[in-house]
Amino acid sequence: MTGPTIRDQRAFASGALFLAFAIFFFVTALNYPAGTAARMGPGYFPRLLAIVLAAIGLAVMLGAVRRTAERQALRRWDVKGLAWVTGSVILFAVLLFPLGLVGSLFVLIVVSSKASSEFTWKGALANAAVLIALCLLVFVYGLGLQLPVWPALLN
Amino acid sequence: MDLFQNLAIGFSTAAQPANLLYAFLGCLLGTLIGVLPGLGPLATIAMLLPITYALPPEAALIMLAGIYYGAQYGGSTTAIVVNLPGESSSVITTIDGYQMAKQGRAGVALSTAAIGSFFAGCVATLALAALAGPLTAAALLFGPKEFFALMILGLILASVLSSGPFIEGVGMVVLGMLLSLVGTDLSTGTQRFAFGIPQLFDGLDFVPLAMGIFGFAEIVKNLEQDDKLSLVTQKIANLFPTRDDFRRMVPAMLRGTALGTLLGVLPGGGAVLSSFASYTLEKKLSKHPEQFGKGAIEGVAGPESANNAGAQTSFIPLLTLGVPSNVVMALMVGAMNIHNIQPGPEVMTKNPTLFWGLIASMWVGNLMLLILNLPLVGLWVKLLTIPYRYLFPAIMVFCSIGVYSINGGTFEVYEAAVFCVFGYALIKLQLPAAPLLLGLVLGPAIEENFRRAMVLSRGDVSVFLTSPLSATLLAAAAIAVILIMLPTIRTRREEALQE
């Protein structure tokens, strides 16, 4: 093999993540005046930090290709689980106003339950009924949070 | 010293029936949620934060402190009974606590943890009260450069104590500081990194970020590993330690308390460091080190006292200097901001009833936990039998409503969803999230103090080294960095921080 190989994929990806953020912040900060050290503009500190982060990112990446680096593969992502969980949160936000708390919580609970390998419709529906009742009691009637309870069409 | 006068003010606030009720509610809810596997104090506080919005500031902080201690207690219970640390500071308790439980001594282990924590709580309350005055006075002497140096020290220590390679911890701190720049630049009024989104003009909120990372992403992680709980099934009888137990646990409790009280004050310190240090110390001092890991009562008494003392004294830097020393304290800053309290030296002078009331309520909370936990331990253990497939949607519901209620808008919910994906990436890359959150919270203050110090010195960086106080603090930070780079300490640290 010629050239360095990435022995520690985990560290290499971490370093690359730092570097990517550093570049993003540095480039965006170029839009703000930097000023001088004695009178810093809004762009001075961000650029400074971005340079530090870029240096750290590069150091971490270099460490990952060193011959002494421990071999580590990237860990696999459970894309399905992540999608069910994140998706249910987004659906809750999208549906809260059109469907009200009752409808959006129902969607949140059923959709997020799908992330579990032990999903059953019966279990998820029962859980939804209990949790929705509890939330209405605690948040709406108990704490008086301002939330739409029922679908907007019914009002 | 008017220490006792101050404590009297505190206890008269804490003993008001309403405040007693909120302390009790906080302890109860904190224990309830803290017992559940995978939910530590941070997620518990974040979830329950909205409940405190409507309360007056004193009651809100008293309740939050109760939630914090309750969640910690709950963590110890699961550590002993099911070998599952509810949070990182009870990792150590699983070692000997669970062994004791397997030998049928779960009751003794639980009461040891409870008595140790209570004793440590009493001592730490006094330490907090005694140190608050002098430290606040010292804080008033701090200028921008000293505050800058202090915060750098805190962030360096937090990176040293986080898991994984040190340099990656520092990277996370810096990334957190960059994220903290989102929003309006206070000195010039310029919008930075907001991309015209009005909800970002006030900056990224701490709570959606914490919930995304420690709530939602943690759930995805937990769902991946189909761990079955190894519940200790026999009834928990006999809570009383024998005379021999007492003889062994009392010195360990005393040492753990002293160690925790000291280490909690350290920026970057707190409950986790204290419990690890105490366990190491007990094992070193013991005449029977071979019993450790097989149910040595010192291995429960020492660390449990130490983590409670450390948890409590970690409030000291926050309340006196305004610098949160760990992520839970950072969340407390968020909670205080919601109630328009700026943590720092002014709290004690401007708002003595709040300040001393909070301190006194910590002792009250510890007492309540003792009463709540020992008789009710069977109930807490029952909670553990709820299958995770019913539990995690409940966590998601509470987190989502909690995030929504910060501003009464859905923007924060979307934010939390984004940070769920980000947090999951961090878990997969084994990057520590705690330094990121500390960087996020301390970022604005660091920038402000840095800029002010540089204005005062007309752009001369050497000012940080010519002021004796700031030079000392920065030297301490530099020594910490050098020490961590030394090979022997590096391996010891990796052993200690391994979970």
PDB file of N, CA, C and O in Angstrom, chain A residues 10 13 21 24-25 32 37-38 40 42 45 49 53 72 75-78 86 88-89 93-94 96-97 109 112-113 117-118 123 127 135 139 146-147, chain B residues 168 171 174-175 178 185 190-193 195 224 226 389-390 392-393 396-398 404 410 414 417 420 424-425 428-430 447 450-451 454-455 458:
ATOM      1  N   ARG A  10     -13.187   6.023  13.010  1.00  0.00           N
ATOM      2  CA  ARG A  10     -14.000   6.814  13.929  1.00  0.00           C
ATOM      3  C   ARG A  10     -13.381   8.192  14.172  1.00  0.00           C
ATOM      4  O   ARG A  10     -14.035   9.215  14.024  1.00  0.00           O
ATOM      5  N   ALA A  13     -13.385  10.425  10.995  1.00  0.00           N
ATOM      6  CA  ALA A  13     -14.679  11.051  10.739  1.00  0.00           C
ATOM      7  C   ALA A  13     -14.954  12.169  11.745  1.00  0.00           C
ATOM      8  O   ALA A  13     -15.502  13.218  11.393  1.00  0.00           O
ATOM      9  N   PHE A  21     -17.391  21.845  10.232  1.00  0.00           N
ATOM     10  CA  PHE A  21     -18.015  22.928  10.992  1.00  0.00           C
ATOM     11  C   PHE A  21     -17.127  24.172  10.984  1.00  0.00           C
ATOM     12  O   PHE A  21     -17.608  25.294  10.852  1.00  0.00           O
ATOM     13  N   PHE A  24     -17.425  25.922   7.681  1.00  0.00           N
ATOM     14  CA  PHE A  24     -18.735  26.564   7.589  1.00  0.00           C
ATOM     15  C   PHE A  24     -18.769  27.866   8.393  1.00  0.00           C
ATOM     16  O   PHE A  24     -19.176  28.921   7.888  1.00  0.00           O
ATOM     17  N   PHE A  25     -18.304  27.808   9.636  1.00  0.00           N
ATOM     18  CA  PHE A  25     -18.359  29.009  10.468  1.00  0.00           C
ATOM     19  C   PHE A  25     -17.392  30.075   9.969  1.00  0.00           C
ATOM     20  O   PHE A  25     -17.699  31.265   9.978  1.00  0.00           O
ATOM     21  N   TYR A  32     -19.041  39.148   8.257  1.00  0.00           N
ATOM     22  CA  TYR A  32     -19.126  40.116   9.343  1.00  0.00           C
ATOM     23  C   TYR A  32     -17.788  40.811   9.498  1.00  0.00           C
ATOM     24  O   TYR A  32     -16.741  40.170   9.404  1.00  0.00           O
ATOM     25  N   ALA A  37      -7.904  43.775  17.085  1.00  0.00           N
ATOM     26  CA  ALA A  37      -7.849  43.114  18.383  1.00  0.00           C
ATOM     27  C   ALA A  37      -8.323  44.040  19.496  1.00  0.00           C
ATOM     28  O   ALA A  37      -8.932  43.609  20.467  1.00  0.00           O
ATOM     29  N   ALA A  38      -8.061  45.325  19.362  1.00  0.00           N
ATOM     30  CA  ALA A  38      -8.451  46.275  20.401  1.00  0.00           C
ATOM     31  C   ALA A  38      -9.936  46.632  20.298  1.00  0.00           C
ATOM     32  O   ALA A  38     -10.569  47.009  21.278  1.00  0.00           O
ATOM     33  N   MET A  40     -12.879  44.708  18.589  1.00  0.00           N
ATOM     34  CA  MET A  40     -13.296  43.577  17.762  1.00  0.00           C
ATOM     35  C   MET A  40     -14.668  43.791  17.170  1.00  0.00           C
ATOM     36  O   MET A  40     -15.590  44.226  17.850  1.00  0.00           O
ATOM     37  N   PRO A  42     -17.968  41.953  15.007  1.00  0.00           N
ATOM     38  CA  PRO A  42     -18.697  40.694  15.222  1.00  0.00           C
ATOM     39  C   PRO A  42     -18.042  39.489  14.551  1.00  0.00           C
ATOM     40  O   PRO A  42     -18.364  38.354  14.886  1.00  0.00           O
ATOM     41  N   PHE A  45     -14.129  37.108  16.768  1.00  0.00           N
ATOM     42  CA  PHE A  45     -14.122  35.933  17.641  1.00  0.00           C
ATOM     43  C   PHE A  45     -14.509  34.650  16.898  1.00  0.00           C
ATOM     44  O   PHE A  45     -13.859  33.620  17.066  1.00  0.00           O
ATOM     45  N   LEU A  49     -12.199  31.285  16.672  1.00  0.00           N
ATOM     46  CA  LEU A  49     -12.646  29.967  17.108  1.00  0.00           C
ATOM     47  C   LEU A  49     -12.621  28.963  15.968  1.00  0.00           C
ATOM     48  O   LEU A  49     -12.238  27.801  16.145  1.00  0.00           O
ATOM     49  N   LEU A  53     -10.774  25.411  15.825  1.00  0.00           N
ATOM     50  CA  LEU A  53     -11.490  24.153  15.574  1.00  0.00           C
ATOM     51  C   LEU A  53     -10.917  23.431  14.351  1.00  0.00           C
ATOM     52  O   LEU A  53     -10.792  22.205  14.343  1.00  0.00           O
ATOM     53  N   GLN A  72     -10.050   1.171  14.133  1.00  0.00           N
ATOM     54  CA  GLN A  72     -11.453   1.260  14.553  1.00  0.00           C
ATOM     55  C   GLN A  72     -12.305   1.531  13.332  1.00  0.00           C
ATOM     56  O   GLN A  72     -12.036   2.472  12.584  1.00  0.00           O
ATOM     57  N   ARG A  75     -19.017   2.977  13.209  1.00  0.00           N
ATOM     58  CA  ARG A  75     -20.139   2.155  13.668  1.00  0.00           C
ATOM     59  C   ARG A  75     -21.320   2.304  12.735  1.00  0.00           C
ATOM     60  O   ARG A  75     -21.553   3.372  12.172  1.00  0.00           O
ATOM     61  N   ARG A  76     -22.063   1.217  12.609  1.00  0.00           N
ATOM     62  CA  ARG A  76     -23.239   1.264  11.740  1.00  0.00           C
ATOM     63  C   ARG A  76     -24.351   2.087  12.347  1.00  0.00           C
ATOM     64  O   ARG A  76     -24.559   2.099  13.548  1.00  0.00           O
ATOM     65  N   TRP A  77     -25.090   2.770  11.498  1.00  0.00           N
ATOM     66  CA  TRP A  77     -26.221   3.568  11.960  1.00  0.00           C
ATOM     67  C   TRP A  77     -27.494   2.749  11.859  1.00  0.00           C
ATOM     68  O   TRP A  77     -27.713   2.052  10.868  1.00  0.00           O
ATOM     69  N   ASP A  78     -28.341   2.879  12.876  1.00  0.00           N
ATOM     70  CA  ASP A  78     -29.671   2.295  12.795  1.00  0.00           C
ATOM     71  C   ASP A  78     -30.587   3.355  12.176  1.00  0.00           C
ATOM     72  O   ASP A  78     -31.263   4.103  12.859  1.00  0.00           O
ATOM     73  N   THR A  86     -37.018  10.512  14.957  1.00  0.00           N
ATOM     74  CA  THR A  86     -36.951  11.911  14.518  1.00  0.00           C
ATOM     75  C   THR A  86     -38.222  12.294  13.759  1.00  0.00           C
ATOM     76  O   THR A  86     -38.771  13.383  13.948  1.00  0.00           O
ATOM     77  N   SER A  88     -41.214  11.120  14.073  1.00  0.00           N
ATOM     78  CA  SER A  88     -42.393  11.307  14.924  1.00  0.00           C
ATOM     79  C   SER A  88     -42.366  12.673  15.603  1.00  0.00           C
ATOM     80  O   SER A  88     -43.415  13.302  15.784  1.00  0.00           O
ATOM     81  N   VAL A  89     -41.163  13.148  15.936  1.00  0.00           N
ATOM     82  CA  VAL A  89     -41.055  14.476  16.562  1.00  0.00           C
ATOM     83  C   VAL A  89     -41.452  15.556  15.561  1.00  0.00           C
ATOM     84  O   VAL A  89     -42.190  16.492  15.885  1.00  0.00           O
ATOM     85  N   ALA A  93     -44.679  18.319  15.551  1.00  0.00           N
ATOM     86  CA  ALA A  93     -44.612  19.766  15.350  1.00  0.00           C
ATOM     87  C   ALA A  93     -45.501  20.212  14.190  1.00  0.00           C
ATOM     88  O   ALA A  93     -46.189  21.235  14.268  1.00  0.00           O
ATOM     89  N   VAL A  94     -45.511  19.420  13.116  1.00  0.00           N
ATOM     90  CA  VAL A  94     -46.297  19.796  11.941  1.00  0.00           C
ATOM     91  C   VAL A  94     -47.791  19.738  12.261  1.00  0.00           C
ATOM     92  O   VAL A  94     -48.567  20.609  11.841  1.00  0.00           O
ATOM     93  N   LEU A  96     -49.370  19.723  15.295  1.00  0.00           N
ATOM     94  CA  LEU A  96     -49.890  20.256  16.558  1.00  0.00           C
ATOM     95  C   LEU A  96     -51.024  21.252  16.343  1.00  0.00           C
ATOM     96  O   LEU A  96     -52.067  21.176  16.986  1.00  0.00           O
ATOM     97  N   PHE A  97     -50.843  22.191  15.400  1.00  0.00           N
ATOM     98  CA  PHE A  97     -51.900  23.190  15.230  1.00  0.00           C
ATOM     99  C   PHE A  97     -53.095  22.690  14.430  1.00  0.00           C
ATOM    100  O   PHE A  97     -54.224  22.869  14.884  1.00  0.00           O
ATOM    101  N   ILE A 109     -46.986   9.183  19.392  1.00  0.00           N
ATOM    102  CA  ILE A 109     -46.816   7.945  20.161  1.00  0.00           C
ATOM    103  C   ILE A 109     -46.808   6.724  19.234  1.00  0.00           C
ATOM    104  O   ILE A 109     -45.931   5.852  19.342  1.00  0.00           O
ATOM    105  N   SER A 112     -43.604   6.826  16.881  1.00  0.00           N
ATOM    106  CA  SER A 112     -42.348   6.558  17.581  1.00  0.00           C
ATOM    107  C   SER A 112     -42.311   5.113  18.070  1.00  0.00           C
ATOM    108  O   SER A 112     -41.254   4.496  18.094  1.00  0.00           O
ATOM    109  N   SER A 113     -43.479   4.555  18.435  1.00  0.00           N
ATOM    110  CA  SER A 113     -43.504   3.156  18.895  1.00  0.00           C
ATOM    111  C   SER A 113     -42.973   2.212  17.823  1.00  0.00           C
ATOM    112  O   SER A 113     -42.418   1.154  18.131  1.00  0.00           O
ATOM    113  N   SER A 117     -38.464  -2.824  18.218  1.00  0.00           N
ATOM    114  CA  SER A 117     -38.591  -4.102  17.514  1.00  0.00           C
ATOM    115  C   SER A 117     -39.767  -4.901  18.071  1.00  0.00           C
ATOM    116  O   SER A 117     -40.202  -5.876  17.477  1.00  0.00           O
ATOM    117  N   GLU A 118     -40.280  -4.497  19.240  1.00  0.00           N
ATOM    118  CA  GLU A 118     -41.385  -5.232  19.855  1.00  0.00           C
ATOM    119  C   GLU A 118     -42.715  -4.528  19.636  1.00  0.00           C
ATOM    120  O   GLU A 118     -43.624  -4.602  20.459  1.00  0.00           O
ATOM    121  N   GLY A 123     -50.576  -2.632  21.832  1.00  0.00           N
ATOM    122  CA  GLY A 123     -49.770  -1.972  22.861  1.00  0.00           C
ATOM    123  C   GLY A 123     -49.645  -0.479  22.614  1.00  0.00           C
ATOM    124  O   GLY A 123     -49.795   0.339  23.529  1.00  0.00           O
ATOM    125  N   ASN A 127     -51.060   2.473  24.965  1.00  0.00           N
ATOM    126  CA  ASN A 127     -50.093   3.439  25.488  1.00  0.00           C
ATOM    127  C   ASN A 127     -50.519   4.861  25.130  1.00  0.00           C
ATOM    128  O   ASN A 127     -50.459   5.774  25.956  1.00  0.00           O
ATOM    129  N   CYS A 135     -51.371  13.522  29.758  1.00  0.00           N
ATOM    130  CA  CYS A 135     -50.881  14.826  29.313  1.00  0.00           C
ATOM    131  C   CYS A 135     -51.965  15.889  29.446  1.00  0.00           C
ATOM    132  O   CYS A 135     -51.686  17.026  29.846  1.00  0.00           O
ATOM    133  N   PHE A 139     -50.691  18.742  31.750  1.00  0.00           N
ATOM    134  CA  PHE A 139     -50.235  19.960  31.075  1.00  0.00           C
ATOM    135  C   PHE A 139     -51.371  20.941  30.801  1.00  0.00           C
ATOM    136  O   PHE A 139     -51.203  22.148  30.942  1.00  0.00           O
ATOM    137  N   GLN A 146     -50.652  26.764  27.380  1.00  0.00           N
ATOM    138  CA  GLN A 146     -51.470  27.183  26.238  1.00  0.00           C
ATOM    139  C   GLN A 146     -51.217  26.243  25.060  1.00  0.00           C
ATOM    140  O   GLN A 146     -50.222  26.366  24.372  1.00  0.00           O
ATOM    141  N   LEU A 147     -52.115  25.284  24.878  1.00  0.00           N
ATOM    142  CA  LEU A 147     -51.966  24.321  23.791  1.00  0.00           C
ATOM    143  C   LEU A 147     -53.330  24.103  23.154  1.00  0.00           C
ATOM    144  O   LEU A 147     -54.340  24.045  23.856  1.00  0.00           O
TER     145      LEU A 147
ATOM    146  N   GLU B 168     -10.385  15.598  21.433  1.00  0.00           N
ATOM    147  CA  GLU B 168     -11.749  15.600  20.898  1.00  0.00           C
ATOM    148  C   GLU B 168     -12.701  16.312  21.856  1.00  0.00           C
ATOM    149  O   GLU B 168     -13.652  16.975  21.427  1.00  0.00           O
ATOM    150  N   GLY B 171     -12.231  19.862  21.142  1.00  0.00           N
ATOM    151  CA  GLY B 171     -12.926  20.160  19.889  1.00  0.00           C
ATOM    152  C   GLY B 171     -14.411  20.376  20.122  1.00  0.00           C
ATOM    153  O   GLY B 171     -15.012  21.299  19.570  1.00  0.00           O
ATOM    154  N   VAL B 174     -15.023  23.788  21.678  1.00  0.00           N
ATOM    155  CA  VAL B 174     -14.912  24.877  20.707  1.00  0.00           C
ATOM    156  C   VAL B 174     -16.135  24.886  19.782  1.00  0.00           C
ATOM    157  O   VAL B 174     -16.692  25.946  19.472  1.00  0.00           O
ATOM    158  N   LEU B 175     -16.576  23.698  19.383  1.00  0.00           N
ATOM    159  CA  LEU B 175     -17.763  23.614  18.542  1.00  0.00           C
ATOM    160  C   LEU B 175     -18.979  24.190  19.280  1.00  0.00           C
ATOM    161  O   LEU B 175     -19.772  24.951  18.715  1.00  0.00           O
ATOM    162  N   LEU B 178     -18.778  27.888  19.189  1.00  0.00           N
ATOM    163  CA  LEU B 178     -19.176  28.413  17.879  1.00  0.00           C
ATOM    164  C   LEU B 178     -20.700  28.424  17.752  1.00  0.00           C
ATOM    165  O   LEU B 178     -21.286  29.395  17.257  1.00  0.00           O
ATOM    166  N   ASP B 185     -25.149  39.689  18.079  1.00  0.00           N
ATOM    167  CA  ASP B 185     -23.926  40.092  18.767  1.00  0.00           C
ATOM    168  C   ASP B 185     -24.252  41.293  19.648  1.00  0.00           C
ATOM    169  O   ASP B 185     -24.676  42.341  19.162  1.00  0.00           O
ATOM    170  N   THR B 190     -25.215  43.056  15.430  1.00  0.00           N
ATOM    171  CA  THR B 190     -25.225  42.302  14.173  1.00  0.00           C
ATOM    172  C   THR B 190     -25.825  40.907  14.386  1.00  0.00           C
ATOM    173  O   THR B 190     -25.588  40.284  15.412  1.00  0.00           O
ATOM    174  N   GLN B 191     -26.600  40.457  13.386  1.00  0.00           N
ATOM    175  CA  GLN B 191     -27.097  39.075  13.440  1.00  0.00           C
ATOM    176  C   GLN B 191     -26.024  38.154  12.897  1.00  0.00           C
ATOM    177  O   GLN B 191     -25.587  38.324  11.766  1.00  0.00           O
ATOM    178  N   ARG B 192     -25.623  37.175  13.718  1.00  0.00           N
ATOM    179  CA  ARG B 192     -24.595  36.256  13.245  1.00  0.00           C
ATOM    180  C   ARG B 192     -25.168  34.850  13.088  1.00  0.00           C
ATOM    181  O   ARG B 192     -25.867  34.355  13.982  1.00  0.00           O
ATOM    182  N   PHE B 193     -24.859  34.204  12.018  1.00  0.00           N
ATOM    183  CA  PHE B 193     -25.229  32.801  11.761  1.00  0.00           C
ATOM    184  C   PHE B 193     -26.722  32.544  11.949  1.00  0.00           C
ATOM    185  O   PHE B 193     -27.129  31.457  12.325  1.00  0.00           O
ATOM    186  N   PHE B 195     -29.081  33.543   9.508  1.00  0.00           N
ATOM    187  CA  PHE B 195     -29.627  33.333   8.169  1.00  0.00           C
ATOM    188  C   PHE B 195     -31.057  33.849   8.038  1.00  0.00           C
ATOM    189  O   PHE B 195     -31.907  33.223   7.407  1.00  0.00           O
ATOM    190  N   GLU B 224     -31.479   0.287  20.030  1.00  0.00           N
ATOM    191  CA  GLU B 224     -30.584  -0.594  19.274  1.00  0.00           C
ATOM    192  C   GLU B 224     -30.116  -1.779  20.099  1.00  0.00           C
ATOM    193  O   GLU B 224     -29.974  -2.878  19.590  1.00  0.00           O
ATOM    194  N   ASP B 226     -30.777  -4.467  22.671  1.00  0.00           N
ATOM    195  CA  ASP B 226     -31.909  -5.111  23.322  1.00  0.00           C
ATOM    196  C   ASP B 226     -31.482  -5.738  24.638  1.00  0.00           C
ATOM    197  O   ASP B 226     -31.495  -6.942  24.801  1.00  0.00           O
ATOM    198  N   ARG B 389     -40.665  -0.483  25.569  1.00  0.00           N
ATOM    199  CA  ARG B 389     -41.480  -0.073  24.421  1.00  0.00           C
ATOM    200  C   ARG B 389     -42.648   0.828  24.839  1.00  0.00           C
ATOM    201  O   ARG B 389     -43.199   1.545  24.018  1.00  0.00           O
ATOM    202  N   TYR B 390     -43.048   0.778  26.123  1.00  0.00           N
ATOM    203  CA  TYR B 390     -44.078   1.708  26.592  1.00  0.00           C
ATOM    204  C   TYR B 390     -43.458   2.980  27.151  1.00  0.00           C
ATOM    205  O   TYR B 390     -44.065   4.036  27.173  1.00  0.00           O
ATOM    206  N   PHE B 392     -40.437   4.554  26.287  1.00  0.00           N
ATOM    207  CA  PHE B 392     -39.777   5.583  25.483  1.00  0.00           C
ATOM    208  C   PHE B 392     -40.767   6.509  24.763  1.00  0.00           C
ATOM    209  O   PHE B 392     -40.492   7.707  24.660  1.00  0.00           O
ATOM    210  N   PRO B 393     -41.945   5.999  24.323  1.00  0.00           N
ATOM    211  CA  PRO B 393     -42.874   6.986  23.766  1.00  0.00           C
ATOM    212  C   PRO B 393     -43.309   8.018  24.811  1.00  0.00           C
ATOM    213  O   PRO B 393     -43.501   9.195  24.486  1.00  0.00           O
ATOM    214  N   MET B 396     -40.694  10.582  24.960  1.00  0.00           N
ATOM    215  CA  MET B 396     -40.769  11.438  23.774  1.00  0.00           C
ATOM    216  C   MET B 396     -41.887  12.467  23.916  1.00  0.00           C
ATOM    217  O   MET B 396     -41.738  13.626  23.529  1.00  0.00           O
ATOM    218  N   VAL B 397     -43.011  12.018  24.477  1.00  0.00           N
ATOM    219  CA  VAL B 397     -44.143  12.922  24.656  1.00  0.00           C
ATOM    220  C   VAL B 397     -43.766  14.062  25.608  1.00  0.00           C
ATOM    221  O   VAL B 397     -43.975  15.240  25.301  1.00  0.00           O
ATOM    222  N   PHE B 398     -43.181  13.703  26.751  1.00  0.00           N
ATOM    223  CA  PHE B 398     -42.841  14.743  27.728  1.00  0.00           C
ATOM    224  C   PHE B 398     -41.774  15.686  27.178  1.00  0.00           C
ATOM    225  O   PHE B 398     -41.850  16.898  27.373  1.00  0.00           O
ATOM    226  N   TYR B 404     -41.759  22.343  23.283  1.00  0.00           N
ATOM    227  CA  TYR B 404     -42.756  23.267  22.726  1.00  0.00           C
ATOM    228  C   TYR B 404     -43.026  24.411  23.704  1.00  0.00           C
ATOM    229  O   TYR B 404     -43.141  25.573  23.311  1.00  0.00           O
ATOM    230  N   THR B 410     -43.488  25.908  17.608  1.00  0.00           N
ATOM    231  CA  THR B 410     -42.987  24.620  17.143  1.00  0.00           C
ATOM    232  C   THR B 410     -41.535  24.699  16.657  1.00  0.00           C
ATOM    233  O   THR B 410     -40.929  23.674  16.408  1.00  0.00           O
ATOM    234  N   TYR B 414     -38.677  21.500  16.075  1.00  0.00           N
ATOM    235  CA  TYR B 414     -37.866  21.150  14.896  1.00  0.00           C
ATOM    236  C   TYR B 414     -36.381  21.159  15.257  1.00  0.00           C
ATOM    237  O   TYR B 414     -35.608  20.309  14.818  1.00  0.00           O
ATOM    238  N   ALA B 417     -35.443  18.061  16.853  1.00  0.00           N
ATOM    239  CA  ALA B 417     -35.369  16.959  15.887  1.00  0.00           C
ATOM    240  C   ALA B 417     -34.018  16.983  15.173  1.00  0.00           C
ATOM    241  O   ALA B 417     -33.384  15.935  14.984  1.00  0.00           O
ATOM    242  N   CYS B 420     -31.431  15.743  17.425  1.00  0.00           N
ATOM    243  CA  CYS B 420     -31.533  14.297  17.629  1.00  0.00           C
ATOM    244  C   CYS B 420     -30.601  13.600  16.647  1.00  0.00           C
ATOM    245  O   CYS B 420     -29.809  12.728  17.028  1.00  0.00           O
ATOM    246  N   TYR B 424     -27.182  11.675  17.622  1.00  0.00           N
ATOM    247  CA  TYR B 424     -26.976  10.284  17.249  1.00  0.00           C
ATOM    248  C   TYR B 424     -25.625  10.122  16.546  1.00  0.00           C
ATOM    249  O   TYR B 424     -24.900   9.161  16.789  1.00  0.00           O
ATOM    250  N   ALA B 425     -25.284  11.091  15.700  1.00  0.00           N
ATOM    251  CA  ALA B 425     -23.973  11.063  15.040  1.00  0.00           C
ATOM    252  C   ALA B 425     -22.865  11.114  16.099  1.00  0.00           C
ATOM    253  O   ALA B 425     -21.875  10.388  16.006  1.00  0.00           O
ATOM    254  N   LYS B 428     -22.447   7.753  17.681  1.00  0.00           N
ATOM    255  CA  LYS B 428     -21.772   6.820  16.789  1.00  0.00           C
ATOM    256  C   LYS B 428     -20.285   7.134  16.658  1.00  0.00           C
ATOM    257  O   LYS B 428     -19.474   6.249  16.454  1.00  0.00           O
ATOM    258  N   LEU B 429     -19.941   8.419  16.726  1.00  0.00           N
ATOM    259  CA  LEU B 429     -18.534   8.803  16.615  1.00  0.00           C
ATOM    260  C   LEU B 429     -17.848   8.779  17.983  1.00  0.00           C
ATOM    261  O   LEU B 429     -16.668   9.089  18.091  1.00  0.00           O
ATOM    262  N   GLN B 430     -18.610   8.441  19.028  1.00  0.00           N
ATOM    263  CA  GLN B 430     -18.106   8.429  20.405  1.00  0.00           C
ATOM    264  C   GLN B 430     -17.510   9.770  20.806  1.00  0.00           C
ATOM    265  O   GLN B 430     -16.484   9.839  21.482  1.00  0.00           O
ATOM    266  N   GLU B 447     -16.738  35.163  25.137  1.00  0.00           N
ATOM    267  CA  GLU B 447     -16.490  36.165  24.104  1.00  0.00           C
ATOM    268  C   GLU B 447     -16.558  37.572  24.693  1.00  0.00           C
ATOM    269  O   GLU B 447     -15.691  38.403  24.450  1.00  0.00           O
ATOM    270  N   PHE B 450     -13.556  38.294  26.879  1.00  0.00           N
ATOM    271  CA  PHE B 450     -12.362  38.376  26.041  1.00  0.00           C
ATOM    272  C   PHE B 450     -12.324  39.734  25.334  1.00  0.00           C
ATOM    273  O   PHE B 450     -11.309  40.439  25.352  1.00  0.00           O
ATOM    274  N   ARG B 451     -13.463  40.114  24.755  1.00  0.00           N
ATOM    275  CA  ARG B 451     -13.496  41.378  24.023  1.00  0.00           C
ATOM    276  C   ARG B 451     -13.277  42.570  24.943  1.00  0.00           C
ATOM    277  O   ARG B 451     -12.545  43.496  24.615  1.00  0.00           O
ATOM    278  N   MET B 454      -9.684  42.820  25.996  1.00  0.00           N
ATOM    279  CA  MET B 454      -8.839  43.299  24.902  1.00  0.00           C
ATOM    280  C   MET B 454      -9.050  44.784  24.645  1.00  0.00           C
ATOM    281  O   MET B 454      -8.111  45.491  24.268  1.00  0.00           O
ATOM    282  N   VAL B 455     -10.258  45.266  24.851  1.00  0.00           N
ATOM    283  CA  VAL B 455     -10.483  46.710  24.716  1.00  0.00           C
ATOM    284  C   VAL B 455      -9.667  47.443  25.770  1.00  0.00           C
ATOM    285  O   VAL B 455      -8.971  48.419  25.492  1.00  0.00           O
ATOM    286  N   ARG B 458      -6.045  47.559  25.055  1.00  0.00           N
ATOM    287  CA  ARG B 458      -5.788  48.092  23.707  1.00  0.00           C
ATOM    288  C   ARG B 458      -5.230  47.011  22.775  1.00  0.00           C
ATOM    289  O   ARG B 458      -4.295  47.250  22.014  1.00  0.00           O
TER     290      ARG B 458
END
